[in-house]
Amino acid sequence: MRRILFTLTTVAICAYSCLREPSAVHPVSEKSPVKASIEQMVGTKTYLDDMQVNWSDGDRIVIFAGTSSGSIYKVSPQSAGSTYAQFTYEGDLPGYGSHAIDDCVAVYPMNESAGCQETSSGDYKIAGLSLPSRQLYQEESFADESFLMTAVRDKDSDEPYSFRNVCGGLKLQLYGDCSVREIEVQGNNGELLSGNVYITASPDGEDPVMTFQSGASKKTVLDCGSSGVRLKKSEVTDFIISLPPVVFTKGFNVIVRDVLGREMMLNTSKTNTVLRSSLLKMPAATFSVIPADQDVIYSLDKNHCSATYAEIDITFGEKCQTAFHYTMKMDAPNADKKLEGARTYYEGDQEERRALAQYLSSFGFSLTPSAPGAVCDTTWVEYALEPDTEYIIAYCCTDSDGNLSEVFFSEPFWTKPLNDDYEANKSDISLEFSEISRTSLKFNFSYDPENTAVLKFICIKNTGMDLHQAYGGEIDIPSADASQKALHNFFDDMANSLFMNVWPKSASGSDTYTLVGLEPGSEIAYAYMAEDMDGILSEVKVAEAVMKEDKPGPDPEVRIDPVWNASTGIWTVTFSMVKDCSKFKYTLNCDDNMFLARLGTGDMRAYEFYNHWDSFVTAYGLETSYDSVTATSVPDEDHVALAVSWGKNAEDKDVVSGLEYIILTKDGQMMKISDYYPSYIEK
């Protein structure tokens, strides 16, 4: 195994580095010692740690030195603990016949079943490997023999082997007062996570690719031993799990089990990606167990509460089917005066509380656990609270039989006063526009995630529409150079408008937002501001942009850009206007009526495919005037991407382009009709 040494805390940029020490070694064919270095890990998502990956004592690799027969090499004790190590010959692998290959290929970890075969494309297929479904916990590291790596070197070279990581990983951070027995990871959309694999390694520097074989599993477990790993209340404990490069298209579940058999589930339904040679880091969580007399807990996160914003931590128990809640003012009417102040119920009798439970179950905010029947956590965000006001969270739940519990209450809490000392605001918010096209632009927000509670932004100029009419006709809309007083008054006037964008902060310190459907050539201005965690408002800033105004012309052109994801077997295809376009139609299709199965056969002539596809997309394609759109393929199916575009001639008559198309195979190849019919001349 390799240990991961965490040397810095959060930084902002991912960087790959490959450490190589240029000292000579003897040819491996002589069974002499060899040297090898490791590609360094990077972190992804919310936070980023600077990490160093080292060889450890006992590590073994297999080298195929210009031959398909492998030899075993073991790290020398004196070089363990380094990114650059010397390995000594131990013996040969049994069971494989020998034939020559063009390069030297190495793989970690050593597996006696490993074999190497050179493919027709010049790559190397290394079989007989596995990504274990049960990994044994190692402190601050991956489990032994769970993090696959490979290296390819010219067989005549004496350079060290430069190993490249095949896997990625998940880093889980836990607080608590228990001992963790095991951690199970499983995708929400059947993603393969462990089992027998082979690796395709390239001599040309391309990333190594892992492919699962039959019988692969959809989960992996980190085994922490019968005694477990003891958590601490005030200091985070890290758990690192090796995973294949994978896109969790519907999120994933993490189930943490302690030595007493209790479970906590961490779940996300958002798309998350584990990249090769990278760690996906989950936010720190606390292992919590629900008291026996109730089956859901709501509590305020006191470190994330400002004047109008509060984060509420929710823990669901095994019996909770649906939870209901309302964040209530203690001493003022709630729910449009349908409820008294919360103190009436908090200090009231059983009948008053029962009435509140009935109201919450009918009109309160409801949440359903992501995995009913298991303990799991989530967070609820309030971002329209009144400043300097005492609140309490009232909540109840139903079980699987529909039985309603009594009402429970969180601890009362006060929101902070709202402060307009703009210069003291710590949010450090900025907004820049990018990807400005004819009809869309992208907002790029950045801010201090520790000191920002909520972002607000609203349009104050759009020459492509009548904003006064949209806003109701009675609102004074300030100009971009208006005073801070006028801009803040506008935010106050529009506070409850559907046009006011109110976004709770995210942990990343950045957010993006794409606005579409704009008029070409229009002038756009958005005002934006923030409230920090001390309840201090920022000044109102304004970002401006002018949309592009490319007029339709006589030679319209649209472009098709496919991107293949080998780990998911999915194509992502972008269709984009190039020039002279007023609109285009497009489709990404794998239906039988595309006749893809007939390509290369005598059933249809080459030009018939082109003519059929041209007619199909012109008649049935999806129409858009946006500059670009994206579509994704279905795994394990061949597809064809089609597009035609419209322009205008000098007489303002429609001009239709010829068909643009690309055939996309289920194994990641881009083809044309002429690839199937060599005599066909592409139009």
XYZ file of C-alpha atoms in Angstrom:
683
model
C 0.000 0.000 0.000
C 0.955 3.633 -0.211
C 0.447 6.113 2.610
C -1.073 9.494 1.881
C 0.557 12.309 3.844
C -1.656 15.391 4.206
C 0.724 18.311 4.163
C -1.498 21.371 3.626
C -5.095 22.327 4.320
C -7.448 23.846 1.769
C -6.170 25.334 -1.455
C -7.986 26.377 -4.589
C -6.483 24.657 -7.629
C -6.147 20.980 -8.631
C -2.694 20.091 -9.958
C -1.212 16.848 -11.228
C 2.467 16.167 -10.776
C 4.628 13.202 -11.615
C 7.837 12.880 -9.617
C 10.804 11.360 -11.412
C 14.406 11.168 -10.299
C 16.741 10.947 -13.316
C 19.198 8.371 -12.056
C 20.283 5.420 -14.189
C 19.144 1.845 -13.602
C 20.161 -1.427 -15.189
C 17.965 -3.024 -17.856
C 15.104 -4.906 -16.253
C 15.713 -7.936 -18.428
C 18.771 -8.660 -16.285
C 16.584 -9.011 -13.164
C 18.503 -6.076 -11.694
C 16.916 -3.585 -9.290
C 14.540 -1.100 -10.906
C 13.282 2.307 -9.792
C 9.765 3.709 -9.904
C 7.901 6.917 -9.060
C 4.213 7.566 -8.340
C 1.854 10.098 -9.904
C 0.572 12.377 -7.143
C -3.064 12.622 -6.079
C -5.283 15.690 -6.290
C -8.504 16.491 -4.456
C -11.790 17.508 -6.019
C -15.089 19.194 -5.213
C -15.597 21.292 -2.098
C -12.105 21.306 -0.639
C -8.660 20.388 -1.853
C -5.783 18.915 0.141
C -2.209 18.811 -1.044
C -1.331 15.114 -0.820
C 1.758 13.016 -1.294
C 1.516 9.337 -2.200
C 4.417 7.150 -1.085
C 5.626 3.597 -1.575
C 5.378 1.487 1.593
C 7.386 -1.389 2.985
C 6.194 -4.679 1.488
C 4.816 -3.207 -1.746
C 5.225 -5.524 -4.736
C 4.833 -4.832 -8.438
C 4.763 -7.027 -11.549
C 6.929 -6.129 -14.551
C 6.443 -7.493 -18.055
C 9.908 -6.685 -19.459
C 9.374 -6.876 -23.203
C 7.580 -10.180 -22.729
C 4.118 -11.308 -21.680
C 5.681 -13.278 -18.790
C 5.687 -11.251 -15.586
C 8.307 -10.934 -12.863
C 7.727 -9.887 -9.255
C 9.662 -6.992 -7.711
C 9.547 -5.847 -4.082
C 10.254 -2.375 -2.726
C 13.568 -2.133 -0.904
C 13.191 -1.336 2.820
C 15.507 1.668 2.644
C 13.393 3.439 -0.003
C 9.954 2.764 1.517
C 8.131 5.926 2.543
C 9.146 7.822 -0.587
C 7.452 8.712 -3.859
C 10.540 7.359 -5.619
C 11.721 3.873 -4.688
C 13.990 1.017 -5.723
C 12.573 -2.477 -6.267
C 14.458 -5.777 -6.255
C 13.645 -8.941 -8.203
C 11.852 -11.723 -6.255
C 10.816 -14.240 -8.886
C 8.649 -14.933 -11.915
C 4.892 -15.316 -12.175
C 3.599 -18.812 -12.950
C 1.084 -19.918 -15.504
C 1.472 -17.756 -18.614
C 3.185 -18.563 -21.873
C 5.712 -16.057 -23.073
C 5.699 -13.947 -26.206
C 7.380 -10.664 -27.033
C 5.795 -7.250 -26.495
C 7.188 -3.930 -27.689
C 7.587 -2.212 -24.301
C 8.096 -2.847 -20.622
C 4.827 -2.770 -18.681
C 4.472 -2.659 -14.887
C 1.434 -2.920 -12.637
C 0.664 -2.460 -8.925
C -0.369 -4.369 -6.892
C 1.260 -7.699 -7.574
C -1.255 -10.386 -8.504
C -0.115 -13.907 -9.383
C -2.906 -14.103 -11.977
C -1.706 -11.020 -13.831
C -0.972 -11.297 -17.538
C -0.143 -8.794 -20.257
C -1.198 -8.797 -23.899
C -0.348 -6.264 -26.600
C -3.422 -5.173 -28.573
C -3.691 -4.453 -32.288
C -3.720 -0.715 -31.523
C -0.388 -0.915 -29.700
C -1.878 -0.559 -26.211
C -1.455 -3.165 -23.464
C -4.246 -5.136 -21.819
C -3.286 -6.215 -18.295
C -5.706 -8.877 -17.064
C -6.009 -10.968 -13.903
C -6.442 -7.933 -11.620
C -9.162 -6.986 -9.174
C -10.508 -4.016 -7.265
C -11.460 -5.640 -3.942
C -15.062 -5.422 -2.785
C -13.883 -5.433 0.836
C -10.976 -3.138 1.671
C -9.155 -3.264 5.009
C -8.896 0.139 6.711
C -5.497 1.796 6.844
C -4.981 5.028 8.743
C -4.757 8.041 6.391
C -4.348 5.746 3.395
C -5.958 3.389 0.941
C -6.307 -0.261 1.875
C -3.474 -2.589 0.887
C -3.604 -3.627 -2.782
C -6.764 -1.615 -3.479
C -5.290 1.309 -5.445
C -4.248 0.089 -8.887
C -1.413 1.728 -10.853
C 0.404 0.980 -14.081
C 3.459 2.146 -15.998
C 4.711 1.701 -19.578
C 8.351 2.254 -20.555
C 10.390 1.641 -23.684
C 12.087 -1.736 -23.271
C 15.448 -0.279 -24.335
C 15.238 2.576 -21.826
C 16.897 2.675 -18.423
C 14.546 5.379 -17.132
C 12.607 4.707 -13.900
C 9.061 3.399 -14.230
C 6.675 6.341 -13.909
C 3.532 4.801 -12.403
C 0.152 6.335 -13.215
C -2.876 5.940 -10.979
C -5.809 3.985 -12.392
C -8.250 4.519 -9.514
C -9.671 7.503 -7.689
C -11.011 7.610 -4.181
C -13.608 8.824 -1.705
C -12.552 10.581 1.492
C -15.084 10.429 4.330
C -14.572 12.568 7.456
C -16.367 11.662 10.679
C -16.798 12.990 14.202
C -18.547 11.034 16.928
C -18.448 9.004 20.113
C -18.428 5.434 18.816
C -16.236 2.899 16.999
C -16.838 2.453 13.269
C -16.991 -1.207 12.168
C -17.441 -0.739 8.414
C -18.402 1.758 5.729
C -20.376 0.726 2.647
C -20.494 2.781 -0.572
C -23.085 2.210 -3.295
C -24.230 4.328 -6.245
C -27.881 5.241 -6.731
C -27.901 4.153 -10.381
C -26.238 0.740 -10.356
C -22.658 1.920 -10.926
C -20.015 -0.853 -10.786
C -17.517 -0.311 -7.962
C -15.534 -3.525 -7.389
C -14.638 -6.885 -8.888
C -12.341 -8.412 -11.499
C -10.910 -5.880 -13.943
C -8.418 -5.437 -16.709
C -6.420 -2.285 -17.386
C -5.650 -0.799 -20.769
C -2.306 1.009 -20.611
C -0.894 3.157 -23.399
C 2.759 3.703 -24.347
C 1.774 7.152 -25.683
C 1.016 8.787 -22.341
C -2.764 8.438 -22.471
C -4.587 7.837 -19.196
C -4.887 4.179 -18.183
C -8.445 2.829 -18.344
C -10.052 0.255 -16.046
C -12.741 -2.099 -17.391
C -14.870 -4.356 -15.195
C -15.404 -7.968 -16.184
C -18.471 -10.115 -15.572
C -19.580 -10.556 -11.981
C -18.586 -7.044 -10.891
C -20.239 -5.654 -7.752
C -22.236 -2.448 -7.322
C -20.848 -1.706 -3.882
C -17.617 -1.659 -1.933
C -17.014 -1.927 1.811
C -14.245 -0.483 3.971
C -13.654 -3.010 6.784
C -12.431 -1.330 9.974
C -11.920 -4.555 11.959
C -13.927 -6.172 14.738
C -12.792 -3.555 17.279
C -13.556 -0.726 14.875
C -11.954 2.680 14.465
C -12.706 4.995 17.374
C -14.175 8.376 16.431
C -13.484 11.589 18.336
C -15.998 14.286 19.231
C -13.735 17.263 18.491
C -11.297 15.919 15.901
C -12.175 14.502 12.507
C -11.185 10.942 11.553
C -10.505 10.281 7.870
C -11.598 7.169 5.983
C -10.234 6.733 2.435
C -11.859 4.268 0.036
C -10.463 3.277 -3.353
C -12.986 3.557 -6.188
C -12.856 3.239 -9.966
C -13.216 6.407 -12.029
C -16.995 6.699 -12.041
C -19.827 9.171 -12.555
C -22.525 8.710 -9.915
C -25.284 10.035 -12.176
C -27.916 9.986 -9.422
C -25.594 10.436 -6.458
C -24.544 7.760 -4.003
C -25.144 6.334 -0.512
C -22.621 5.856 2.262
C -23.720 3.640 5.170
C -21.593 3.865 8.324
C -22.012 1.004 10.822
C -20.565 1.004 14.318
C -19.511 -2.018 16.411
C -22.940 -2.042 18.119
C -24.712 -2.511 14.789
C -26.115 1.010 14.599
C -26.214 2.690 11.193
C -25.951 6.214 9.844
C -26.582 6.965 6.168
C -25.021 9.815 4.222
C -26.808 10.309 0.925
C -26.629 12.668 -2.016
C -28.834 12.611 -5.102
C -26.630 15.038 -7.033
C -24.290 13.888 -9.781
C -20.784 13.322 -8.392
C -17.701 12.240 -10.292
C -14.714 10.279 -9.002
C -11.825 11.105 -11.302
C -8.742 9.029 -11.924
C -5.915 10.052 -9.574
C -8.244 12.244 -7.503
C -10.077 12.183 -4.188
C -13.744 13.130 -3.890
C -13.984 14.671 -0.428
C -17.286 14.596 1.448
C -18.106 17.301 4.021
C -17.402 16.310 7.618
C -20.333 14.595 9.368
C -21.114 13.494 12.914
C -22.217 9.933 13.672
C -25.486 10.466 15.550
C -28.034 8.084 17.030
C -31.679 9.090 17.582
C -33.112 8.798 21.116
C -35.557 5.945 21.608
C -38.548 8.217 22.345
C -38.572 9.994 18.983
C -37.651 9.135 15.413
C -36.490 12.428 13.938
C -34.366 15.283 15.307
C -34.203 18.899 14.114
C -31.466 21.126 15.498
C -30.027 24.516 14.573
C -26.448 24.676 13.344
C -25.405 27.662 15.481
C -22.283 28.233 13.400
C -24.433 28.815 10.314
C -27.066 31.290 11.445
C -27.187 34.983 10.506
C -29.888 37.672 10.344
C -32.108 36.020 7.731
C -30.361 32.672 7.176
C -30.156 29.448 9.199
C -29.057 25.881 8.514
C -31.041 23.177 10.283
C -29.577 19.702 10.759
C -32.077 16.841 10.514
C -31.503 13.222 11.516
C -34.094 10.634 10.476
C -34.567 7.385 12.372
C -35.431 3.960 11.042
C -39.177 4.324 11.650
C -39.591 7.814 10.187
C -41.562 7.755 6.938
C -42.181 11.507 6.552
C -41.119 14.440 8.731
C -43.005 17.762 8.982
C -41.677 21.025 10.334
C -42.130 24.774 10.551
C -39.627 27.349 11.770
C -41.806 29.479 14.035
C -41.422 32.900 15.617
C -41.684 32.487 19.367
C -43.818 35.551 20.147
C -45.511 36.603 16.906
C -48.133 34.956 14.684
C -46.902 32.452 12.106
C -48.110 30.994 8.802
C -50.009 34.136 7.745
C -51.529 34.345 11.231
C -52.934 30.825 11.035
C -50.736 29.859 13.999
C -50.054 31.618 17.260
C -46.544 32.380 18.409
C -44.623 29.186 19.092
C -44.513 29.865 22.834
C -48.231 29.072 22.975
C -47.477 25.487 21.935
C -43.993 25.195 23.454
C -45.393 25.960 26.906
C -48.926 24.723 26.163
C -50.851 21.594 27.022
C -51.140 18.303 25.149
C -54.270 19.375 23.255
C -52.581 22.495 21.870
C -49.558 20.475 20.803
C -51.749 17.858 19.143
C -53.447 20.616 17.133
C -50.039 21.921 16.035
C -48.970 18.417 14.938
C -52.124 18.124 12.816
C -51.421 21.511 11.230
C -47.790 20.616 10.474
C -48.801 17.319 8.858
C -51.181 19.209 6.536
C -49.439 22.532 5.882
C -45.884 22.292 7.199
C -42.788 21.620 5.151
C -42.386 17.883 4.612
C -39.281 15.789 4.060
C -38.955 12.104 3.241
C -35.766 10.226 4.169
C -33.666 9.322 1.149
C -33.566 5.725 2.357
C -36.563 4.865 4.550
C -35.723 2.273 7.151
C -32.173 3.495 7.796
C -30.722 6.294 9.895
C -29.732 9.215 7.642
C -28.974 12.925 7.835
C -29.887 15.950 5.761
C -29.917 19.741 6.037
C -32.748 22.234 5.644
C -31.979 25.869 4.840
C -34.084 28.891 5.874
C -33.148 32.115 4.075
C -36.111 34.441 4.649
C -36.119 34.779 8.440
C -36.682 38.106 10.187
C -33.608 39.705 11.771
C -33.248 39.989 15.548
C -36.132 37.598 16.163
C -36.479 34.545 18.407
C -37.403 31.345 16.562
C -37.931 27.685 17.339
C -38.346 24.664 15.049
C -41.520 22.644 15.608
C -41.525 19.178 14.053
C -43.227 15.782 14.039
C -43.254 12.663 11.851
C -45.321 9.734 10.625
C -44.324 6.075 10.541
C -44.935 3.545 7.752
C -48.493 2.961 9.051
C -49.330 6.673 8.902
C -49.305 7.189 12.684
C -48.529 10.818 13.583
C -46.088 11.483 16.410
C -46.381 14.227 18.992
C -44.769 17.621 18.342
C -41.143 18.132 19.319
C -39.185 21.379 19.477
C -35.604 22.389 18.871
C -33.809 24.718 21.249
C -35.045 28.311 20.748
C -32.617 30.582 18.890
C -32.241 34.249 17.964
C -31.380 35.546 14.522
C -28.795 38.298 14.431
C -29.649 41.981 13.872
C -29.307 43.168 10.273
C -26.449 45.635 9.826
C -25.925 47.975 6.867
C -22.262 48.774 7.550
C -21.396 47.713 3.998
C -17.644 48.125 4.396
C -17.629 45.627 7.288
C -19.259 42.879 5.208
C -17.000 39.806 4.925
C -18.677 38.054 1.999
C -16.165 39.300 -0.591
C -18.653 38.598 -3.359
C -18.003 39.113 -7.057
C -19.886 38.341 -10.263
C -18.447 37.961 -13.729
C -20.229 37.074 -16.950
C -18.707 34.510 -19.295
C -19.676 32.447 -22.337
C -21.624 35.425 -23.684
C -23.355 34.373 -26.893
C -26.336 35.588 -28.887
C -28.965 34.221 -26.520
C -27.282 33.068 -23.303
C -24.646 34.015 -20.766
C -23.161 32.430 -17.672
C -23.048 33.988 -14.206
C -19.899 33.170 -12.214
C -20.196 34.065 -8.530
C -17.360 33.826 -6.031
C -17.490 34.581 -2.311
C -16.032 33.658 1.055
C -17.928 30.445 1.927
C -17.240 30.714 5.652
C -18.573 34.273 5.901
C -21.449 34.293 3.400
C -25.036 33.455 4.343
C -27.080 34.265 1.273
C -26.698 35.800 -2.201
C -29.303 37.947 -3.941
C -29.318 39.107 -7.548
C -31.870 40.679 -9.872
C -31.995 42.133 -13.358
C -32.044 45.948 -13.547
C -31.541 46.246 -17.321
C -32.587 44.112 -20.279
C -33.158 46.039 -23.486
C -34.736 42.945 -25.015
C -37.824 43.143 -22.757
C -39.977 45.617 -20.813
C -38.755 45.215 -17.230
C -41.205 47.792 -15.837
C -44.156 45.800 -17.123
C -42.622 42.525 -15.919
C -42.075 43.973 -12.427
C -45.626 45.294 -12.140
C -45.289 48.799 -13.561
C -45.001 50.649 -10.224
C -41.401 49.871 -9.262
C -38.618 52.391 -9.880
C -35.804 50.377 -11.450
C -32.411 51.962 -10.686
C -29.710 52.398 -13.298
C -26.355 50.658 -13.064
C -24.725 53.839 -11.699
C -27.451 54.611 -9.145
C -26.588 55.339 -5.520
C -26.249 52.580 -2.945
C -29.391 53.896 -1.248
C -31.414 53.582 -4.451
C -30.053 50.110 -5.180
C -30.716 48.836 -1.637
C -34.230 50.333 -1.696
C -34.864 48.424 -4.916
C -33.767 45.159 -3.263
C -36.130 45.924 -0.355
C -39.032 46.680 -2.729
C -38.435 43.454 -4.664
C -37.711 41.257 -1.616
C -40.824 39.124 -2.099
C -40.860 39.222 -5.898
C -40.557 36.073 -7.962
C -37.900 37.908 -9.979
C -35.571 38.209 -6.971
C -33.021 35.393 -7.030
C -32.151 34.326 -3.476
C -29.465 31.652 -3.210
C -28.191 30.112 0.009
C -24.429 29.842 -0.002
C -22.626 26.648 -0.919
C -19.515 25.249 0.729
C -17.415 25.667 -2.414
C -17.224 29.450 -2.361
C -18.551 29.634 -5.901
C -21.758 29.262 -7.855
C -22.675 29.369 -11.514
C -25.948 30.133 -13.209
C -26.748 30.161 -16.929
C -29.390 32.517 -18.302
C -30.897 31.590 -21.680
C -33.526 33.000 -24.014
C -32.009 36.490 -24.285
C -32.339 38.684 -27.358
C -29.284 39.020 -29.622
C -27.650 42.442 -29.200
C -29.508 43.258 -25.975
C -27.837 45.062 -23.058
C -27.985 43.220 -19.740
C -27.274 44.421 -16.188
C -27.706 42.509 -12.926
C -27.414 43.954 -9.437
C -26.163 41.627 -6.709
C -25.419 41.690 -2.996
C -24.840 39.359 -0.039
C -25.498 38.993 3.665
C -22.592 37.644 5.703
C -22.772 35.318 8.699
C -22.723 38.316 11.072
C -25.866 39.716 9.455
C -23.981 42.519 7.696
C -25.148 43.493 4.214
C -22.691 44.097 1.400
C -22.819 47.016 -0.969
C -24.854 46.391 -4.109
C -22.644 45.733 -7.117
C -23.638 45.662 -10.775
C -22.399 43.414 -13.590
C -23.113 44.356 -17.206
C -22.920 42.584 -20.566
C -23.917 43.066 -24.199
C -25.190 40.025 -26.061
C -23.628 39.117 -29.397
C -25.514 40.128 -32.518
C -24.531 37.788 -35.331
C -27.149 38.209 -38.036
C -28.276 35.189 -40.076
C -26.442 34.850 -43.383
C -26.496 32.798 -46.565
C -24.057 30.109 -45.430
C -25.373 28.747 -42.091
C -23.194 26.228 -40.310
C -23.633 24.114 -37.178
C -20.953 22.023 -35.451
C -21.210 18.699 -33.595
C -18.701 18.069 -30.773
C -18.926 14.615 -29.095
C -17.015 13.732 -25.902
C -16.668 10.073 -24.844
C -16.594 8.993 -21.186
C -14.960 5.581 -21.121
C -15.870 4.919 -17.484
C -19.615 5.324 -18.090
C -19.840 4.386 -21.770
C -21.767 7.597 -22.458
C -21.340 10.203 -25.195
C -21.965 13.868 -24.352
C -22.656 15.748 -27.576
C -22.682 19.542 -27.961
C -24.429 21.067 -30.983
C -23.268 24.661 -31.637
C -23.968 27.439 -34.118
C -20.819 28.372 -36.048
C -21.987 31.204 -38.309
C -24.921 32.714 -40.219
C -27.517 30.767 -38.179
C -30.966 31.900 -37.114
C -31.826 28.450 -35.703
C -30.964 24.773 -36.077
C -32.509 21.349 -35.565
C -30.695 18.453 -33.954
C -31.096 14.928 -32.620
C -28.972 12.238 -30.966
C -30.699 9.020 -31.933
C -30.215 5.284 -31.467
C -33.662 4.152 -32.634
C -34.137 1.386 -35.186
C -35.409 3.951 -37.692
C -31.846 5.284 -37.983
C -30.903 1.949 -39.657
C -27.531 1.884 -37.857
C -27.507 -1.918 -37.866
C -27.498 -1.841 -41.680
C -24.300 0.203 -41.987
C -21.683 -1.719 -43.950
C -24.203 -4.247 -45.265
C -25.828 -4.557 -48.663
C -29.273 -3.710 -47.280
C -28.898 0.005 -47.988
C -26.682 2.096 -50.224
C -24.405 4.700 -48.658
C -26.214 7.785 -49.931
C -29.535 6.431 -48.631
C -28.317 6.818 -45.054
C -27.389 10.457 -45.664
C -30.673 11.287 -47.388
C -32.756 9.526 -44.738
C -30.972 11.243 -41.844
C -31.202 14.634 -43.575
C -34.958 14.258 -44.051
C -35.462 12.929 -40.518
C -33.723 15.733 -38.616
C -35.257 18.403 -40.868
C -38.750 17.093 -40.131
C -38.472 15.746 -36.575
C -35.349 17.229 -34.982
C -35.516 19.415 -31.886
C -35.509 23.079 -32.922
C -33.567 25.761 -31.040
C -32.354 29.308 -31.538
C -29.826 28.934 -28.708
C -26.156 29.095 -29.616
C -25.512 25.613 -28.270
C -27.317 22.682 -26.682
C -26.138 19.380 -25.215
C -27.473 15.827 -25.432
C -26.260 12.554 -23.896
C -26.344 9.030 -25.254
C -27.673 5.773 -23.846
C -24.994 3.228 -22.788
C -24.409 0.120 -24.916
C -26.095 1.560 -28.028
C -24.715 2.961 -31.280
C -25.970 6.496 -31.994
C -25.959 9.044 -34.776
C -25.819 12.802 -34.068
C -27.634 14.881 -36.715
C -28.005 18.636 -37.253
C -29.131 21.084 -39.945
C -29.159 24.885 -39.667
C -31.142 27.783 -41.131
C -29.880 31.151 -42.334
C -31.104 34.015 -44.540
C -30.108 35.103 -48.035
C -29.962 38.688 -49.340
C -33.727 38.595 -50.014
C -34.367 37.517 -46.403
C -35.424 34.059 -47.572
C -34.650 30.954 -45.519
C -31.500 29.055 -46.444
C -31.065 25.503 -45.124
C -27.616 23.978 -44.682
C -26.577 20.486 -45.609
C -26.673 17.735 -43.003
C -23.957 17.561 -40.350
C -23.651 14.104 -38.804
C -21.351 11.842 -36.773
C -21.872 8.128 -36.084
C -20.996 7.374 -32.444
C -20.377 3.745 -31.550
C -21.082 2.150 -28.199
C -17.358 1.451 -27.719
C -16.298 5.087 -28.120
C -15.483 5.482 -31.829
C -16.520 8.351 -34.111
C -17.341 7.172 -37.636
C -18.549 8.497 -40.997
C -20.519 6.735 -43.722
C -17.304 6.417 -45.732
C -15.775 4.326 -42.925
C -18.371 1.676 -43.772
C -18.423 2.314 -47.548
C -14.881 3.331 -48.649
C -16.027 4.364 -52.136
C -18.581 6.830 -50.741
C -17.629 10.501 -51.135
C -18.753 12.539 -48.137
C -20.923 15.563 -48.900
